[in-house]
Short mmCIF file of C-alpha atoms and ligand atoms in Angstrom, two decimals:
data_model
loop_
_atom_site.label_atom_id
_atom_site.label_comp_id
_atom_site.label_asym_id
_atom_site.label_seq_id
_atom_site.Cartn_x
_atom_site.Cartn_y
_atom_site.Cartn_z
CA UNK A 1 56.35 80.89 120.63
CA UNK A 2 59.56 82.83 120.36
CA UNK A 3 60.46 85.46 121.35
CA UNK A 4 59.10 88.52 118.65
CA UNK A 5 61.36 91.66 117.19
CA UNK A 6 59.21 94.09 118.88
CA UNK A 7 60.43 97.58 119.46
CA UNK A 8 59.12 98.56 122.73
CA UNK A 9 61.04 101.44 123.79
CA UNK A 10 60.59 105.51 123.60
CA UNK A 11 60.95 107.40 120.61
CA UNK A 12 64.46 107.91 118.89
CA UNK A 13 64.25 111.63 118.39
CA UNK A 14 67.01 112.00 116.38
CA UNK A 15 66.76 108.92 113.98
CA UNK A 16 64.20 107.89 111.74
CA UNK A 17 61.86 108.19 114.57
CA UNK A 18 62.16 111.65 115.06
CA UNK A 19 59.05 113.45 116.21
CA UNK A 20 58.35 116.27 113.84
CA UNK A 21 56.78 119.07 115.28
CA UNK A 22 56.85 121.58 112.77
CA UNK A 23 54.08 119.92 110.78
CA UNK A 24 50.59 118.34 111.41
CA UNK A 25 50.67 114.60 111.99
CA UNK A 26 47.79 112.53 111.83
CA UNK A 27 47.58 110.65 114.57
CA UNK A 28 48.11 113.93 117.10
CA UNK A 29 45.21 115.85 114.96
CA UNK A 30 43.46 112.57 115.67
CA UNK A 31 44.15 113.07 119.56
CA UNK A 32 43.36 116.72 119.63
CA UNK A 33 39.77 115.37 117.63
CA UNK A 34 39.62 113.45 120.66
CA UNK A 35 40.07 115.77 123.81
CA UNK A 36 43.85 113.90 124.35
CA UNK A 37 47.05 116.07 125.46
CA UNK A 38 49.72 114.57 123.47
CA UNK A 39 49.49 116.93 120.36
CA UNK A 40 51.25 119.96 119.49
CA UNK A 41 50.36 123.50 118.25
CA UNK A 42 50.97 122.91 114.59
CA UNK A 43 48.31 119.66 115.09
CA UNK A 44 45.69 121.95 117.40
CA UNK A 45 46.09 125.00 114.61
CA UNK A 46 44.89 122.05 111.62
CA UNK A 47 42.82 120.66 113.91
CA UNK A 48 40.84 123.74 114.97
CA UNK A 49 40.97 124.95 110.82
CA UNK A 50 39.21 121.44 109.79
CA UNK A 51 36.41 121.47 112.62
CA UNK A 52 35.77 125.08 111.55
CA UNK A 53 35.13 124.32 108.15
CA UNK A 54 33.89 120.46 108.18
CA UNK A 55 31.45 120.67 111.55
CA UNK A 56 31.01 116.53 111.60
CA UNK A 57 34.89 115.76 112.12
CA UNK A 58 35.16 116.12 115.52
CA UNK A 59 31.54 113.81 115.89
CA UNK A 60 32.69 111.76 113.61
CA UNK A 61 36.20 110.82 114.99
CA UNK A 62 34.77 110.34 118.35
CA UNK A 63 32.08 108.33 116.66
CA UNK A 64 34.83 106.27 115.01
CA UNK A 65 36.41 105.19 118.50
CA UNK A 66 33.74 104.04 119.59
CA UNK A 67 33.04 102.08 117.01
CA UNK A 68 36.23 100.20 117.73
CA UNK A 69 35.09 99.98 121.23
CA UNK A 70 31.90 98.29 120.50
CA UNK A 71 33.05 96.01 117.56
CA UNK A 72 36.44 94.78 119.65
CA UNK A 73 33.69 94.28 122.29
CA UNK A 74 31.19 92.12 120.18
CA UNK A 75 34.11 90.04 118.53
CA UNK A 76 35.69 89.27 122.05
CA UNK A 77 32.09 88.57 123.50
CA UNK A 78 29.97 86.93 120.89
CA UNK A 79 32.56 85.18 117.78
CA UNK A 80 35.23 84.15 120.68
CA UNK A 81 37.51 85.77 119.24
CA UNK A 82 41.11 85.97 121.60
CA UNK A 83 43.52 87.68 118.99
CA UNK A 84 44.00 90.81 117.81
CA UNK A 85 46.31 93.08 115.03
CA UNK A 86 45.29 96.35 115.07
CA UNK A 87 47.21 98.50 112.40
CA UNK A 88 46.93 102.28 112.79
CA UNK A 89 46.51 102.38 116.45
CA UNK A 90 47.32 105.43 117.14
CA UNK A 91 48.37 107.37 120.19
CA UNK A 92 46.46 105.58 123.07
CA UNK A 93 43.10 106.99 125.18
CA UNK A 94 41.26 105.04 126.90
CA UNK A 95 39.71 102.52 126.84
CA UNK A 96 42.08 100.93 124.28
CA UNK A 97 41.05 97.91 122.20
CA UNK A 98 43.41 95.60 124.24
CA UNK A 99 41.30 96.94 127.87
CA UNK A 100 38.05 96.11 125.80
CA UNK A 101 39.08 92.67 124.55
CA UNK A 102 40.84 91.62 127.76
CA UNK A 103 37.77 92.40 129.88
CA UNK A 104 36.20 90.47 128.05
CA UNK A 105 38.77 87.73 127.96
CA UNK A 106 41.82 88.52 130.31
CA UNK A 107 43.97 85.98 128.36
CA UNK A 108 43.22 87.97 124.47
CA UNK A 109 46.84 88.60 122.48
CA UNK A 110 46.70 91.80 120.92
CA UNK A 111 49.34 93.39 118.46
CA UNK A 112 49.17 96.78 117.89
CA UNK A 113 50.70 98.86 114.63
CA UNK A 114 51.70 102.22 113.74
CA UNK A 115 53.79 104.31 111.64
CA UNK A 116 54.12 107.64 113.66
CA UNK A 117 57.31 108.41 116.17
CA UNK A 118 54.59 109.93 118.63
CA UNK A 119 52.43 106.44 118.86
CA UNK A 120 55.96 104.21 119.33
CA UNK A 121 56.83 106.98 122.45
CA UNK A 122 53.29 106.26 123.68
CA UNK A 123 54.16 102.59 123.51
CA UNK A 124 53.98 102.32 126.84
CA UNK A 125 50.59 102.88 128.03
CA UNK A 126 49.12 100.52 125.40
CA UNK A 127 51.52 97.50 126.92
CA UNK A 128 50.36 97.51 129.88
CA UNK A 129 47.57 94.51 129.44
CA UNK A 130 46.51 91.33 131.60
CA UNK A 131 49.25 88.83 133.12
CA UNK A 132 47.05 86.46 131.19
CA UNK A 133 46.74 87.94 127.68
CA UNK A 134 49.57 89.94 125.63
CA UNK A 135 49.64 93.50 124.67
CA UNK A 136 52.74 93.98 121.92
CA UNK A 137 53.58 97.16 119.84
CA UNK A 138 54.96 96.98 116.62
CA UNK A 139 56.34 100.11 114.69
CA UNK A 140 55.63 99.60 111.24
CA UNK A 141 54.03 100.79 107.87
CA UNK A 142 50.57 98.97 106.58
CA UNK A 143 52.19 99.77 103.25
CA UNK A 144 54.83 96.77 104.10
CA UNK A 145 52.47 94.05 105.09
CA UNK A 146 54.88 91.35 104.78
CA UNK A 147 56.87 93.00 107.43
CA UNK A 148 53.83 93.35 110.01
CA UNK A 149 53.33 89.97 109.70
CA UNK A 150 56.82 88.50 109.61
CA UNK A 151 56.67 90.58 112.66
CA UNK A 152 53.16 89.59 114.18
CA UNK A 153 53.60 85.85 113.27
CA UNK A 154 56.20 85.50 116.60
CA UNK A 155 53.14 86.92 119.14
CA UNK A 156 49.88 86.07 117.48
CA UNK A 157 48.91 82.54 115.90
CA UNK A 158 47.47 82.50 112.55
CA UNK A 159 46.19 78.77 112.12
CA UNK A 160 43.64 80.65 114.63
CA UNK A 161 41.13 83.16 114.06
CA UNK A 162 42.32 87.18 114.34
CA UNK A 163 40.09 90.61 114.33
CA UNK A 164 42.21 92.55 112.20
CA UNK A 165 40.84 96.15 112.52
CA UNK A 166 42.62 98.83 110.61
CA UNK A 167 40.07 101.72 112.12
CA UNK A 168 40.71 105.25 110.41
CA UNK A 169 43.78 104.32 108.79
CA UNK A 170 42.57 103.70 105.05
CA UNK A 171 41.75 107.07 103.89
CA UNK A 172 45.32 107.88 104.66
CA UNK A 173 46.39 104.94 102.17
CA UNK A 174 45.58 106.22 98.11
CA UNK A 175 44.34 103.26 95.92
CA UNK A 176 47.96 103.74 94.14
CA UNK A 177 49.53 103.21 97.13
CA UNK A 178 48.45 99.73 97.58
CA UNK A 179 45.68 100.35 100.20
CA UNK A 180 43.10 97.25 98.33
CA UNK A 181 45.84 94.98 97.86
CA UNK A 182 47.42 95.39 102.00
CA UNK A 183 44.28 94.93 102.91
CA UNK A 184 44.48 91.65 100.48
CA UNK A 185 47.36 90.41 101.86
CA UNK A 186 46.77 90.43 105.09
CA UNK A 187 43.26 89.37 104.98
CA UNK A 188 44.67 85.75 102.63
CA UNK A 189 46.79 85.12 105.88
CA UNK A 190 44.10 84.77 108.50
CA UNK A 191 42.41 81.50 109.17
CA UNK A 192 38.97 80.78 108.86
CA UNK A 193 36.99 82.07 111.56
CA UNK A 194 38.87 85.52 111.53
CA UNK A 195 37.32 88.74 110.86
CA UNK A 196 38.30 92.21 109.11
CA UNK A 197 37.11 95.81 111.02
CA UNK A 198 37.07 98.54 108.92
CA UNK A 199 36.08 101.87 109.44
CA UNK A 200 37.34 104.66 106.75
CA UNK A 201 36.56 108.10 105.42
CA UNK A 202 33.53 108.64 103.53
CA UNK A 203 32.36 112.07 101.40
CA UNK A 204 28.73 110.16 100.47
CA UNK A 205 27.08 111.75 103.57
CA UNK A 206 28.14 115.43 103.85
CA UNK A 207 29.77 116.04 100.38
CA UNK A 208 31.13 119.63 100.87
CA UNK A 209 31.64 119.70 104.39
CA UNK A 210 34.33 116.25 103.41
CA UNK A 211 35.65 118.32 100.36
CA UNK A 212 36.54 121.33 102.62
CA UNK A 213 37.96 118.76 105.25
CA UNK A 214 40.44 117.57 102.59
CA UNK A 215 41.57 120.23 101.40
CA UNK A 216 42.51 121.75 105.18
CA UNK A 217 44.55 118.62 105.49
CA UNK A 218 46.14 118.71 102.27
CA UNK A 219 47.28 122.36 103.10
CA UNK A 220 48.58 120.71 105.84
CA UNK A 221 50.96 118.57 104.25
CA UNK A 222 48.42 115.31 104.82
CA UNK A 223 46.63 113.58 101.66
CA UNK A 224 43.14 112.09 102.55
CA UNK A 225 41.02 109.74 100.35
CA UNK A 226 36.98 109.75 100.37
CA UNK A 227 35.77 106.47 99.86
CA UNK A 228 32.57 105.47 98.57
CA UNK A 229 29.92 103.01 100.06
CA UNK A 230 30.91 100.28 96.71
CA UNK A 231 34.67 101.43 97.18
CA UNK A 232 34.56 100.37 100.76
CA UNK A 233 32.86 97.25 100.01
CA UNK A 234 36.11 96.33 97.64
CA UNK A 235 38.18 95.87 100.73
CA UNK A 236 35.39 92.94 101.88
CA UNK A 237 35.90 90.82 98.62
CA UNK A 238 36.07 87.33 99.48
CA UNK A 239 34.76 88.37 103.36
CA UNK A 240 30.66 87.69 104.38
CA UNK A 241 29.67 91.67 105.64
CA UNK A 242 28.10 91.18 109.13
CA UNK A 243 24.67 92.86 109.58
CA UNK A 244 24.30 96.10 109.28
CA UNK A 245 26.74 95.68 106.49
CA UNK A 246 28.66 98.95 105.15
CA UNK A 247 26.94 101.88 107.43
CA UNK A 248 27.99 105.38 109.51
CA UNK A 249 29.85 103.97 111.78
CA UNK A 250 27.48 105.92 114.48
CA UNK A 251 24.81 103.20 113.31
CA UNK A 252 26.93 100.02 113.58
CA UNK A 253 25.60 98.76 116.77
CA UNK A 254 25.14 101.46 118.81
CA UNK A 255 22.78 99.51 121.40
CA UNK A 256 26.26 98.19 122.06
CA UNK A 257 27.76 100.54 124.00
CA UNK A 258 28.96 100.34 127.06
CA UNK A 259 25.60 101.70 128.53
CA UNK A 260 23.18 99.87 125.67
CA UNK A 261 22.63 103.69 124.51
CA UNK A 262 23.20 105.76 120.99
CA UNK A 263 26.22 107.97 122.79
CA UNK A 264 26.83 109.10 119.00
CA UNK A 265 24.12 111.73 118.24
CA UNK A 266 21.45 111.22 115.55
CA UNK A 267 22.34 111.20 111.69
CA UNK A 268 24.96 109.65 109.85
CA UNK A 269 28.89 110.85 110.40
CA UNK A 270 31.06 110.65 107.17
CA UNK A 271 33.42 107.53 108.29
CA UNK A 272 31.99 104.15 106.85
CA UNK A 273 32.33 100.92 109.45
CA UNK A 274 31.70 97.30 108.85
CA UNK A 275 33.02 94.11 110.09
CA UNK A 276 33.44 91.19 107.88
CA UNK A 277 33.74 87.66 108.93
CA UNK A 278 36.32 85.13 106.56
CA UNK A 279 34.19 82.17 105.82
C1 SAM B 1 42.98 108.70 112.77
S1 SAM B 1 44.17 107.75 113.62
C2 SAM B 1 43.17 106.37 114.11
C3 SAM B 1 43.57 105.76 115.42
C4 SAM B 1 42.74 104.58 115.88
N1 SAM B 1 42.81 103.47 114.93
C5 SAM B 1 41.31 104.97 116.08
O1 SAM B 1 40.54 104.83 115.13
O2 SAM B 1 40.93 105.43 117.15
C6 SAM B 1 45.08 107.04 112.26
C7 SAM B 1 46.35 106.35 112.67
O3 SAM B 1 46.87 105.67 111.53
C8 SAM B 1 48.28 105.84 111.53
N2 SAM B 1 48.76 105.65 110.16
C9 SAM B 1 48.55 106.44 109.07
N3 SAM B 1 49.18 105.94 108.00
C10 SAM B 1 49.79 104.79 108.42
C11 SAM B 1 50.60 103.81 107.77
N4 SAM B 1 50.90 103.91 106.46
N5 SAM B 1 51.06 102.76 108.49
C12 SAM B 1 50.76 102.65 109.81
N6 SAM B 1 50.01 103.56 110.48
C13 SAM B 1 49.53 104.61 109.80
C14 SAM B 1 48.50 107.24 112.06
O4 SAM B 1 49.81 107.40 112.56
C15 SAM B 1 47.44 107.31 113.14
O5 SAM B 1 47.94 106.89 114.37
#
């Protein structure tokens, strides 16, 4: 394969990829949500508003990662599956989906995607993968899918089945923005065999607590979208829903944790998960 247009080094601070620090971004609320250093005042200050007002986000986000842990684990383990484009990484903690899927198989290919400065100056810690396998960062918007996978197509092959897991990134994409039809065309490229891992916002569990949520990041300068259970099953058209099917993302799978045990608490948290498989 050649060799692929991958931008791999730190943050331009003063281009495009400047890190803003006067306002909230999502993926450094995200790492405050998950006990991580690399946020900034402006991010703790949302993130400390929203889990006063909407009690389930901080269960449910770290609910949400490991969901990622165990599905990356059960694809790797169980469907064989070696490849990996995850879009909306986010800024790395550990484990990341490339040290889950390259335990399981040292020689897995994994391509990771994001849109935020912060997660490109991270970059670093989520190349550092197997000799065997390959660990690649692309900067880049899942509003541009052609470009992600002009750009993927040099690392990953696609006559071969890929877990494409975009994991907490759709309720940051409005259906006007195009968020059912990226999800479209990336799914049409992958081969047979492939599978889609979803996990997204939900208000169908805890209604206000969401609503209140929403409006915290919206005063923030951050738009979220609340997706249904039937909404989220419009991203699976065309896909076969693996058993449990559309569910809290606490109750896909838990027995397959790292330990075999629920870490996630009991009752549903408001992020829908599922895993579909392309026939
Ligand atoms: C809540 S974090 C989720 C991180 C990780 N997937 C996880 O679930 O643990 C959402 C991530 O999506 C990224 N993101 C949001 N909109 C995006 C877009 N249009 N294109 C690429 N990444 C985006 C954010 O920068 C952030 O890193």
């Amino acid at each position: 394969m050649t060799q692929p247009a991958v931008q791999r080094t730190d943050a331009n601070r003063t281009g495009p990829n400047r890190i803003d620090t006067t306002r909230p971004h999502p993926a450094r609320v995200y790492d405050w949500f998950l006990g991580g250093k690399d946020n900034y005042p402006v991010d703790e200050e949302l993130g400390r508003q929203i889990t006063s007002i909407d009690t389930g986000a901080l269960r449910a986000a770290r609910a949400n990662r490991r969901f990622m842990q165990r599905a990356t684990r059960r694809l790797a383990r169980e469907a064989g599956i070696r490849q990996f484009l995850d879009i909306g990484t986010g800024i790395p903690t550990e484990p990341n989906l490339h040290q889950i899927a390259q335990s399981v198989a040292p020689d897995a290919r994994v391509v990771y995607v994001d849109n935020d400065p912060i997660v490109l100056a991270h970059a670093e810690a989520l190349l550092r993968g197997t000799p065997e396998g390959v660990t690649e960062y692309l900067q880049a918007d899942a509003r541009d899918p052609r470009s992600i996978l002009e750009q993927a197509r040099h690392i990953l092959d696609f006559d071969r089945p890929i877990a494409l897991s975009l994991i907490a990134l759709l309720h940051f994409v409005a259906d006007e923005d195009g968020a059912y039809e990226l999800v479209e065309a990336l799914v049409d490229t992958l081969a047979p065999g492939s599978c889609l891992v979803l996990s997204a916002m939900t208000a169908d569990f805890e209604p206000e607590n969401v609503q209140r949520g929403i409006a915290a990041y919206a005063a923030g300068g951050v738009t979220l979208v609340a997706r249904s259970q039937a909404e989220m099953g419009g991203f699976f058209e065309g896909l076969e829903v693996m058993e449990p099917g559309i569910v809290s993302v606490a109750d896909w799978h838990p027995e397959l944790s790292a330990t075999g045990e629920r870490l996630d608490g009991d009752g549903p948290v408001s992020l829908y998960g599922a895993v579909g498989l392309k026939p």
